[in-house]
Amino acid sequence: MRTSLATLACLASAVSAARFTLHIPNTPIVNPSTLPSTTYATLHSSGAPIEAYLTRANSFNFANVSAGSYLLMVHCRDYAFHPLRLDVSVEEAVEGSGEKRELVKAWQTFIGNEWDNKGELIGEGGNGVVLETRPLGQKYYFQERQGFSPLSFLKSPMILMALFSMVMIFGMPYLMENMDPETRAEFEEMQKKSPLAPSGENPAQKLQNFDLAGWMAGKTDSGSNSRGASPAPGSKKRG
Amino acid sequence: MRLNAAVALAACLVPAAAIFEDDAYHIDFHHALLGLPKHDATFFQKPYPASKASLLFTISENSTIGVVNPRDGALVWRQAPSPYASGNGLLRSGEDQDTVISAIGDRITAWSSSDGRVVWEATADGAIVQDLEILEQEDGITNVDAKDAIVLVGDGSQGVRRLDGKTGRVKWSYQDASGDVPFQVSSSPTTIYYISLHNTLLGGSKLKVTSLSPITGKKIDQYTLNSDSEIQDHEHILFAGANTAAPLLAWTDKANKVLKFNIIGTKAISTFNVPQSVVEKIVLHAPGRVNSLPHFLVEYRTATGLSAEVYHVDLKKNTISKAYSLPETTGKGTFTVSTSDANVYFTKITTEETTIVSSVSHGILGRWNVKGSPNLAGAYPVHGVSEVVVKTGKPSAVRSAVLFSNGQWALIRNGELAWTRPEFLAGAVSAAWAELPEEETLAHELEVEGHQNVVSAYFHRVQRHIRDLEHFPAWIQNIPKRVLGNLVSKPEESTIDEIQHDTFGFHKLVIVATQGGQLAALDVGSRGKVVWSIDLHQFAPEAVFQSPSVKAFRGYVEIKDSAFKGSLYVNSTTGGLLASKDIPVQPPVASEGQSLISFDLVDGILTGFLGAQSIPEAVWTFDPPAGERIIGYTARPVKDPVASIGTVLGDRRVLYKYLNPNLVLVTTVFDAARTASIYLLDSASGQILHTFSHNDVDISRPIPSTISENWFSYSLTIDSTSAATSRGYHLVVAELFESAIPDDRGPLGAASNASTLQPSAAFGDAAKPHVISQSYHIPQEISHMTVTQTRQGITSRELIVTLAATNSIVGVPRNVIDPRRPIGRDPTPSEAAEGLTRYMPIIPFDPKWHLSHRYDVVGVKEVITSESGLESTSLVFAYGLDMFGTRVAPSFAFDVLGKGFNKVQMLLTVVALFVGVLFVAPLVKRKQINTLWTI
């Protein structure tokens, strides 16, 4: 850092041109020494932007910045940074003395907002001021692919339905056998009453003739189909 | 924090069609290129003194500094300067230093050797750096710390400066007001020599050597060498001993007949005759180390062969003597010099073999036969650098980084080719997707069948199928391989044959033309493999290529350049030249009663011509208003299929799209008023359909634009010197509809035979589209934009923008930039059903939209897109300094199984089900029998 400042000291030749350093401190998000060397900062006002590459001291050195209002951005492949507003002005050091000096001021700025809408003051000072900027967060370029997980597989409705019917197919006969005769008789009676219960005629034909609307309306007719007044949904399943 | 909130909100709203991590680096490729390396600025060097392995440093002809790992050719770091830098690039490094120092234009920068970070920067204050050397020794003692740099500047304030090796601060400066042409600086342990060319009245140049004190920079001595009879040009100076044990000046005459040497610091000139009669080029190779033996080699290149002479310098007597000569061998090649301790070795590299000799005697110490490679077929070494490993006083291994004449930079390790880098591609100026002849023939035959009567078409078809049967055995044989290859993801290899039989159409060739007149075909589907490359100079020997342009036709490409008249036609699959009689002439078809109108920019005025006539006649002109000048125009792509002619609203009504194939977007700027205007023209009639105008635009920045389907977009930079309320960059998107009212087709609606040129009886009346536009703030400047293309246009499009600042390519989904996003309110349920979200003034470029993800795609000039064989997928290729290619699926890959589909798992499931069936079958059978018995 000291060396870079010394460099700048000898470089600043123009009088009304400011120089400053933008430093990236060590943060929990990233150790700035691990940032790629393609990281650089631009200072844009009009025309081509002024560029400064990342130095060994984790900072960007800008020299010969003439007075004006600039948009300061750090471009990095892996991390995002806040855009900053940087104003360079020439003021009298002591009022009335006539001695001019540069003043560098930096704020946060918000893209898509008015330029005068400034955020937090990052820093201010004369020539050679050191400003700090911190990374906002890492850039994630990739989308995670949804891998196969048994739980999500089991959660899928198709699988649930299949499992349920498996239980019905294999479990029901077993249950029936274990029932005591009275309940069993009752159950069979109920099944006979059910609209889809097998009785004599072709079950497919029966299904075709089934009057769904009537059944849902709770209509009972004593035709060829004997229907229960309020069949339980579960009883539709044929065991 | 507001920005954070906005970013977070936007990220939630947008369904990101990002790249999957396992697809990255597989479906995409990136050639990180440098350009042709410069001979004097390429060297092997340890990145820090204690390092075991050395890296290969170079600066290329386009001033890109690159560091390559000599083991595999991978880029360690690279710094591409801003495109505004001028002057030639210089790169030097001191021994046992952890920095390399570069000078490009007026900027002198010290970079950290291992990672490419800036150590210090200095400017020459407007002057251009002519030469740069590292001061290795001072008063005969080697510096242990950072070594200082000696800089020669010209073009402005001329002189020599010494920069501190730690900080870049100027230690002293020597001004030269003589007006001589600064040439080079050289240093000896005690003196710094500044060599300039003093032009005499007769046209020749005298070499003027000024010796300076390294400590104070004061002039010690000055002398002039009588070289004006030989030196007419910089070219005739072979060598001006940079930091060698024997600082030498060597020059030759125009005919390459005489060699003259001067040991810098003495006034004596030694003259030697060139052994061969006709020598094309003389190159001097001297070791670059201070403590090596003062021996050097002079290489003579003739039209057919290569020979060399080795000279020794006696520093005590200040004499130069010839030690031995190496006999001429046929075949082109080059010599390189390398040192080990004080010993100097010369390596001769030809297309056949690598040999090493010591500078002391002519005995061959090592010889390796070079194995040929298809990448280097027909090419010969141009220049190179070598590193020799010496064991017990004998060189045991050698590796050489050699630039070949076809622009491949290769590393040859003990005769074996370790890697090649296609550096010639770095100057790509034009590219086009090749249309392959194979698929075209099928299309052509189908066309024939379509036009014949039923019976003959049927016979034609049967014949075609019988002919196809010859591929059947090969196809059958390939099945097991293909199935296995599908299960175990195989490394993708491609040949022309495979590209032609590619089911998904991902393997598409891009024909790239470079500034230097090279033409190459890259297979985008197999990670950008160079399928063939040719030098266009063999077809047009006299031409000096400026910027060749490529245009693709069926099976061949047409190359045009200002350097020659007419065009070259090159076969897309082989790279062979086609004679004009081989080319099926396909004049643009215009049916009866129609005529074609072409347009071009002529003298700043866009003019439409009636193309069919021999002398084109201007039918319309677009002359921008006074003060404005046209900076560019974009036309709707020729192949731009549109699947639906309307946009279906949430309530099932339809907004009809304004689909005009002749849309042209013209960008103009008004320099004085700093305004930019966009004109939408109809290229058939020349009528202006719509105009946008923007105030306070930074007109020095690019204004890219694109147009597709019924929408267009462009981007601008706000000028900060104005009183604009905001700063940054704008992206404007506009969509064209036939009418503002749903279910209405505007003036074209009722008539069955309408014309966009003249919808009503009134003369000059045009059907003006209804334009909806929105503009957004974007965080970065866009340097180029284009739109994805798919086969049928069913897949939603994606705007592909190039961000020069972060060297990335971003695909912006179309629904994000839909100009119908409701402003200032939440979308109504029917708008939400359409997928519209509330308008937000900023579009942050989500990292998940970055197609180039972690690649640094530097210097992109243009991005081109093409359809693939699948409707869901569009191919993208970017060129410029780097080459980048990928494929995008803006509406997700709905017609192809991705990597997420586990084929092994599917097979296992089938097997498990089969086992289950086997297990259950007896059960079922028993039950069926039981049921029969119970009845």
Short mmCIF file of C-alpha atoms in Angstrom, two decimals, chain B residues 313-657:
data_model
loop_
_atom_site.label_atom_id
_atom_site.label_comp_id
_atom_site.label_asym_id
_atom_site.label_seq_id
_atom_site.Cartn_x
_atom_site.Cartn_y
_atom_site.Cartn_z
CA VAL B 313 33.40 -12.37 -28.62
CA ASP B 314 36.67 -11.80 -26.86
CA LEU B 315 35.86 -9.19 -24.28
CA LYS B 316 39.47 -8.55 -23.32
CA LYS B 317 40.64 -7.81 -26.83
CA ASN B 318 37.26 -6.50 -28.00
CA THR B 319 37.29 -8.74 -31.06
CA ILE B 320 34.71 -10.94 -32.68
CA SER B 321 35.70 -14.21 -34.31
CA LYS B 322 33.83 -16.91 -36.12
CA ALA B 323 33.92 -20.16 -34.14
CA TYR B 324 32.20 -22.67 -36.38
CA SER B 325 29.37 -22.92 -38.82
CA LEU B 326 26.47 -25.29 -39.02
CA PRO B 327 25.91 -26.63 -42.52
CA GLU B 328 22.83 -25.80 -44.49
CA THR B 329 19.95 -28.20 -44.21
CA THR B 330 16.88 -28.21 -46.36
CA GLY B 331 13.55 -27.51 -44.77
CA LYS B 332 12.50 -24.43 -42.93
CA GLY B 333 13.07 -23.95 -39.26
CA THR B 334 14.55 -21.71 -36.67
CA PHE B 335 17.18 -21.55 -33.96
CA THR B 336 16.68 -20.73 -30.33
CA VAL B 337 19.18 -19.90 -27.66
CA SER B 338 19.15 -21.06 -24.05
CA THR B 339 21.56 -20.88 -21.19
CA SER B 340 22.43 -23.09 -18.30
CA ASP B 341 24.77 -21.47 -15.79
CA ALA B 342 27.32 -19.82 -18.06
CA ASN B 343 26.96 -22.32 -20.90
CA VAL B 344 25.08 -21.36 -24.00
CA TYR B 345 23.15 -23.90 -26.07
CA PHE B 346 21.61 -23.42 -29.46
CA THR B 347 18.57 -25.49 -30.40
CA LYS B 348 17.65 -25.98 -34.00
CA ILE B 349 13.98 -26.69 -34.58
CA THR B 350 12.77 -27.84 -37.95
CA THR B 351 9.64 -29.67 -38.96
CA GLU B 352 11.53 -32.97 -38.75
CA GLU B 353 13.87 -32.77 -35.80
CA THR B 354 15.19 -30.85 -32.83
CA THR B 355 18.96 -30.75 -32.31
CA ILE B 356 21.08 -29.09 -29.66
CA VAL B 357 24.61 -27.83 -30.03
CA SER B 358 26.78 -26.09 -27.51
CA SER B 359 28.15 -22.67 -28.32
CA VAL B 360 31.65 -23.99 -27.75
CA SER B 361 31.76 -26.77 -30.33
CA HIS B 362 29.65 -27.95 -33.22
CA GLY B 363 29.07 -31.48 -31.92
CA ILE B 364 25.40 -32.37 -31.68
CA LEU B 365 24.56 -33.00 -28.03
CA GLY B 366 20.99 -34.07 -28.43
CA ARG B 367 18.71 -35.01 -31.28
CA TRP B 368 15.00 -35.78 -31.23
CA ASN B 369 12.76 -36.53 -34.15
CA VAL B 370 9.65 -34.40 -34.19
CA LYS B 371 6.45 -36.32 -34.65
CA GLY B 372 4.08 -34.63 -37.03
CA SER B 373 0.66 -33.48 -36.04
CA PRO B 374 -2.37 -32.62 -38.16
CA ASN B 375 -2.45 -29.21 -36.46
CA LEU B 376 0.95 -28.37 -37.86
CA ALA B 377 0.62 -29.96 -41.27
CA GLY B 378 2.37 -27.90 -43.91
CA ALA B 379 3.60 -25.35 -41.39
CA TYR B 380 7.16 -24.57 -40.40
CA PRO B 381 8.64 -22.94 -37.27
CA VAL B 382 8.90 -19.17 -37.45
CA HIS B 383 10.45 -18.35 -34.10
CA GLY B 384 10.67 -19.88 -30.70
CA VAL B 385 12.20 -19.99 -27.26
CA SER B 386 13.75 -22.99 -25.56
CA GLU B 387 14.57 -24.22 -22.13
CA VAL B 388 17.31 -26.83 -21.80
CA VAL B 389 17.74 -29.17 -18.85
CA VAL B 390 21.41 -29.99 -18.33
CA LYS B 391 22.45 -33.05 -16.36
CA THR B 392 26.14 -33.76 -15.75
CA GLY B 393 27.23 -31.25 -18.30
CA LYS B 394 25.08 -32.62 -21.11
CA PRO B 395 21.66 -31.41 -22.16
CA SER B 396 19.19 -34.15 -21.31
CA ALA B 397 15.90 -32.54 -22.22
CA VAL B 398 14.68 -29.55 -24.12
CA ARG B 399 11.33 -27.90 -24.49
CA SER B 400 10.65 -25.21 -27.03
CA ALA B 401 7.66 -22.94 -27.45
CA VAL B 402 7.52 -22.41 -31.17
CA LEU B 403 5.31 -20.24 -33.31
CA PHE B 404 4.48 -22.04 -36.52
CA SER B 405 3.79 -20.37 -39.82
CA ASN B 406 0.10 -21.30 -39.69
CA GLY B 407 -0.33 -19.36 -36.46
CA GLN B 408 -0.29 -22.32 -34.07
CA TRP B 409 1.81 -21.79 -30.99
CA ALA B 410 3.16 -25.15 -29.98
CA LEU B 411 5.33 -26.61 -27.28
CA ILE B 412 7.71 -29.33 -28.42
CA ARG B 413 9.15 -31.33 -25.56
CA ASN B 414 11.99 -33.63 -26.61
CA GLY B 415 10.55 -33.87 -30.09
CA GLU B 416 7.03 -34.57 -28.91
CA LEU B 417 4.26 -32.11 -29.38
CA ALA B 418 2.96 -31.28 -25.89
CA TRP B 419 0.29 -28.78 -26.86
CA THR B 420 -0.75 -26.31 -29.52
CA ARG B 421 -2.67 -23.09 -29.08
CA PRO B 422 -4.54 -21.74 -32.13
CA GLU B 423 -3.30 -18.17 -31.65
CA PHE B 424 -4.05 -17.21 -35.23
CA LEU B 425 -7.74 -17.15 -34.31
CA ALA B 426 -7.18 -14.18 -32.02
CA GLY B 427 -7.71 -11.66 -34.78
CA ALA B 428 -11.09 -12.94 -35.96
CA VAL B 429 -12.96 -10.25 -37.84
CA SER B 430 -15.80 -12.15 -39.45
CA ALA B 431 -17.61 -15.43 -38.92
CA ALA B 432 -20.58 -17.27 -40.37
CA TRP B 433 -22.41 -20.51 -39.70
CA ALA B 434 -21.62 -22.95 -42.47
CA GLU B 435 -24.42 -24.69 -44.26
CA LEU B 436 -23.29 -28.21 -44.95
CA PRO B 437 -23.94 -29.78 -48.32
CA GLU B 438 -25.17 -33.16 -47.02
CA GLU B 439 -28.42 -32.04 -45.47
CA GLU B 440 -28.94 -29.72 -48.36
CA THR B 441 -28.87 -32.61 -50.85
CA LEU B 442 -31.62 -34.39 -48.99
CA ALA B 443 -33.63 -31.21 -48.93
CA HIS B 444 -32.99 -30.82 -52.62
CA GLU B 445 -34.14 -34.37 -53.42
CA LEU B 446 -37.27 -33.92 -51.40
CA GLU B 447 -37.89 -30.76 -53.37
CA VAL B 448 -37.49 -32.75 -56.61
CA GLU B 449 -40.01 -35.30 -55.40
CA GLY B 450 -42.41 -32.57 -54.50
CA HIS B 451 -42.37 -31.18 -58.01
CA GLN B 452 -42.73 -34.42 -59.94
CA ASN B 453 -45.93 -36.27 -60.71
CA VAL B 454 -46.97 -38.95 -58.26
CA VAL B 455 -45.64 -42.02 -60.11
CA SER B 456 -42.20 -40.70 -60.92
CA ALA B 457 -41.94 -39.19 -57.47
CA TYR B 458 -42.72 -42.62 -56.05
CA PHE B 459 -40.01 -44.28 -58.15
CA HIS B 460 -37.59 -41.56 -57.22
CA ARG B 461 -38.32 -42.17 -53.61
CA VAL B 462 -37.90 -45.93 -53.84
CA GLN B 463 -34.61 -45.43 -55.62
CA ARG B 464 -33.47 -43.06 -52.92
CA HIS B 465 -34.33 -45.57 -50.21
CA ILE B 466 -32.46 -48.34 -52.04
CA ARG B 467 -29.45 -46.07 -52.32
CA ASP B 468 -29.71 -45.35 -48.62
CA LEU B 469 -29.50 -49.08 -47.90
CA GLU B 470 -25.76 -48.99 -48.49
CA HIS B 471 -25.37 -47.18 -45.17
CA PHE B 472 -27.40 -49.88 -43.43
CA PRO B 473 -24.60 -52.36 -42.49
CA ALA B 474 -22.47 -49.59 -41.08
CA TRP B 475 -25.44 -48.29 -39.15
CA ILE B 476 -26.14 -51.75 -37.70
CA GLN B 477 -22.50 -52.13 -36.72
CA ASN B 478 -22.55 -48.81 -34.98
CA ILE B 479 -25.56 -49.57 -32.81
CA PRO B 480 -23.75 -51.31 -29.93
CA LYS B 481 -21.16 -48.57 -29.87
CA ARG B 482 -23.80 -45.88 -29.82
CA VAL B 483 -25.82 -47.52 -27.09
CA LEU B 484 -22.75 -47.97 -24.93
CA GLY B 485 -21.67 -44.45 -25.70
CA ASN B 486 -25.06 -43.19 -24.60
CA LEU B 487 -24.88 -44.99 -21.29
CA VAL B 488 -21.31 -44.11 -20.51
CA SER B 489 -20.88 -40.49 -21.49
CA LYS B 490 -18.06 -40.67 -23.98
CA PRO B 491 -15.65 -37.88 -24.80
CA GLU B 492 -17.04 -36.11 -27.81
CA GLU B 493 -14.96 -36.50 -30.90
CA SER B 494 -16.11 -35.21 -34.19
CA THR B 495 -15.31 -35.56 -37.80
CA ILE B 496 -16.99 -33.98 -40.77
CA ASP B 497 -18.89 -37.21 -41.20
CA GLU B 498 -20.29 -37.04 -37.70
CA ILE B 499 -21.23 -33.43 -38.11
CA GLN B 500 -23.25 -34.40 -41.14
CA HIS B 501 -24.99 -37.22 -39.34
CA ASP B 502 -25.55 -35.35 -36.11
CA THR B 503 -29.04 -36.08 -34.85
CA PHE B 504 -29.47 -33.05 -32.62
CA GLY B 505 -27.74 -30.58 -34.90
CA PHE B 506 -25.42 -29.35 -32.16
CA HIS B 507 -22.34 -29.98 -34.26
CA LYS B 508 -22.35 -27.01 -36.51
CA LEU B 509 -19.39 -25.49 -38.24
CA VAL B 510 -18.48 -21.86 -37.90
CA ILE B 511 -16.18 -20.44 -40.56
CA VAL B 512 -13.97 -17.75 -39.07
CA ALA B 513 -11.83 -15.32 -41.03
CA THR B 514 -9.01 -13.54 -39.25
CA GLN B 515 -7.46 -10.19 -39.89
CA GLY B 516 -4.27 -11.81 -41.12
CA GLY B 517 -6.10 -13.70 -43.84
CA GLN B 518 -6.50 -17.07 -42.17
CA LEU B 519 -9.68 -19.06 -42.53
CA ALA B 520 -10.69 -21.75 -40.04
CA ALA B 521 -13.68 -23.96 -39.38
CA LEU B 522 -14.62 -24.67 -35.77
CA ASP B 523 -17.05 -27.31 -34.60
CA VAL B 524 -19.17 -25.59 -31.98
CA GLY B 525 -20.63 -28.89 -30.80
CA SER B 526 -17.32 -30.50 -29.90
CA ARG B 527 -15.80 -27.75 -27.81
CA GLY B 528 -14.62 -25.56 -30.64
CA LYS B 529 -12.28 -28.03 -32.28
CA VAL B 530 -10.56 -26.58 -35.34
CA VAL B 531 -11.72 -28.88 -38.11
CA TRP B 532 -9.60 -27.27 -40.79
CA SER B 533 -7.69 -24.06 -41.23
CA ILE B 534 -6.13 -22.53 -44.31
CA ASP B 535 -4.15 -19.48 -45.19
CA LEU B 536 -5.99 -17.37 -47.73
CA HIS B 537 -2.72 -16.06 -49.10
CA GLN B 538 -2.25 -19.29 -51.01
CA PHE B 539 -5.32 -18.41 -53.08
CA ALA B 540 -4.57 -14.71 -53.40
CA PRO B 541 -0.78 -14.39 -53.10
CA GLU B 542 -0.48 -10.65 -53.60
CA ALA B 543 -3.34 -9.62 -51.41
CA VAL B 544 -2.71 -7.97 -48.07
CA PHE B 545 -5.84 -8.80 -46.15
CA GLN B 546 -7.48 -5.97 -44.26
CA SER B 547 -10.65 -7.44 -42.85
CA PRO B 548 -12.01 -10.34 -44.86
CA SER B 549 -15.74 -10.93 -44.58
CA VAL B 550 -17.37 -14.35 -44.73
CA LYS B 551 -20.77 -15.16 -46.14
CA ALA B 552 -22.15 -18.70 -46.06
CA PHE B 553 -23.91 -20.46 -48.91
CA ARG B 554 -24.89 -24.07 -49.46
CA GLY B 555 -21.70 -26.03 -49.05
CA TYR B 556 -19.32 -23.13 -49.55
CA VAL B 557 -18.42 -19.75 -48.18
CA GLU B 558 -17.70 -16.57 -50.05
CA ILE B 559 -14.81 -14.44 -48.84
CA LYS B 560 -14.54 -10.80 -49.78
CA ASP B 561 -11.88 -8.32 -48.91
CA SER B 562 -10.89 -4.88 -50.02
CA ALA B 563 -7.43 -6.27 -50.84
CA PHE B 564 -8.59 -8.09 -53.96
CA LYS B 565 -11.34 -7.81 -56.49
CA GLY B 566 -14.14 -10.33 -56.67
CA SER B 567 -14.53 -13.11 -54.15
CA LEU B 568 -12.95 -16.35 -53.13
CA TYR B 569 -15.16 -19.41 -52.80
CA VAL B 570 -14.07 -22.02 -50.28
CA ASN B 571 -15.64 -25.41 -49.59
CA SER B 572 -17.12 -25.39 -46.08
CA THR B 573 -16.26 -28.98 -45.25
CA THR B 574 -12.72 -29.28 -46.58
CA GLY B 575 -11.36 -25.78 -46.87
CA GLY B 576 -10.46 -26.29 -50.52
CA LEU B 577 -10.79 -23.52 -53.06
CA LEU B 578 -13.69 -23.84 -55.45
CA ALA B 579 -13.36 -22.72 -59.01
CA SER B 580 -16.22 -20.55 -60.10
CA LYS B 581 -17.49 -23.26 -62.46
CA ASP B 582 -18.05 -25.65 -59.52
CA ILE B 583 -20.38 -23.27 -57.82
CA PRO B 584 -24.03 -23.83 -58.46
CA VAL B 585 -25.24 -20.38 -59.30
CA GLN B 586 -28.19 -19.51 -57.15
CA PRO B 587 -29.40 -16.09 -58.05
CA PRO B 588 -31.87 -14.71 -55.57
CA VAL B 589 -35.25 -15.92 -56.74
CA ALA B 590 -37.83 -13.33 -57.50
CA SER B 591 -41.10 -14.58 -58.85
CA GLU B 592 -43.01 -12.97 -61.66
CA GLY B 593 -44.03 -9.42 -61.10
CA GLN B 594 -41.78 -9.03 -58.08
CA SER B 595 -38.42 -7.40 -57.82
CA LEU B 596 -35.80 -7.37 -55.13
CA ILE B 597 -34.75 -4.27 -53.36
CA SER B 598 -31.37 -4.17 -51.68
CA PHE B 599 -30.07 -1.37 -49.55
CA ASP B 600 -26.72 -0.10 -48.46
CA LEU B 601 -25.08 2.83 -46.78
CA VAL B 602 -23.74 5.14 -49.49
CA ASP B 603 -21.95 8.34 -48.42
CA GLY B 604 -23.77 8.44 -45.12
CA ILE B 605 -27.17 8.00 -46.72
CA LEU B 606 -29.08 4.76 -46.59
CA THR B 607 -30.19 4.00 -50.11
CA GLY B 608 -32.47 1.28 -51.45
CA PHE B 609 -31.75 -0.12 -54.89
CA LEU B 610 -33.81 -2.08 -57.33
CA GLY B 611 -31.40 -4.97 -57.40
CA ALA B 612 -32.32 -6.92 -60.51
CA GLN B 613 -31.05 -4.34 -62.94
CA SER B 614 -27.44 -4.21 -64.05
CA ILE B 615 -27.02 -0.64 -62.94
CA PRO B 616 -28.80 -0.37 -59.62
CA GLU B 617 -31.26 2.42 -59.50
CA ALA B 618 -32.02 4.14 -56.23
CA VAL B 619 -35.67 3.71 -55.41
CA TRP B 620 -35.56 5.32 -52.01
CA THR B 621 -33.07 7.10 -49.84
CA PHE B 622 -33.01 7.74 -46.14
CA ASP B 623 -31.10 10.90 -45.42
CA PRO B 624 -31.06 11.68 -41.71
CA PRO B 625 -32.06 15.18 -40.63
CA ALA B 626 -29.40 17.88 -40.75
CA GLY B 627 -26.62 17.36 -38.22
CA GLU B 628 -27.32 13.70 -37.70
CA ARG B 629 -25.13 10.97 -39.04
CA ILE B 630 -25.90 7.29 -39.40
CA ILE B 631 -23.70 5.18 -37.16
CA GLY B 632 -25.24 1.83 -37.92
CA TYR B 633 -28.22 -0.14 -39.09
CA THR B 634 -29.64 -3.55 -38.30
CA ALA B 635 -32.03 -5.51 -40.44
CA ARG B 636 -34.33 -8.30 -39.38
CA PRO B 637 -32.55 -11.64 -39.90
CA VAL B 638 -33.33 -13.28 -43.25
CA LYS B 639 -34.21 -16.49 -41.45
CA ASP B 640 -36.49 -15.44 -38.64
CA PRO B 641 -39.37 -17.89 -38.31
CA VAL B 642 -42.36 -16.75 -36.31
CA ALA B 643 -44.59 -19.43 -34.83
CA SER B 644 -47.56 -17.30 -33.91
CA ILE B 645 -48.83 -14.17 -35.59
CA GLY B 646 -50.31 -12.86 -32.40
CA THR B 647 -49.76 -12.57 -28.69
CA VAL B 648 -52.49 -14.32 -26.76
CA LEU B 649 -53.67 -12.27 -23.83
CA GLY B 650 -54.76 -13.66 -20.50
CA ASP B 651 -58.43 -13.32 -21.49
CA ARG B 652 -57.88 -15.31 -24.70
CA ARG B 653 -58.00 -12.29 -26.93
CA VAL B 654 -55.18 -11.72 -29.39
CA LEU B 655 -52.90 -8.78 -30.05
CA TYR B 656 -51.70 -9.19 -33.62
CA LYS B 657 -47.97 -8.78 -34.13
#
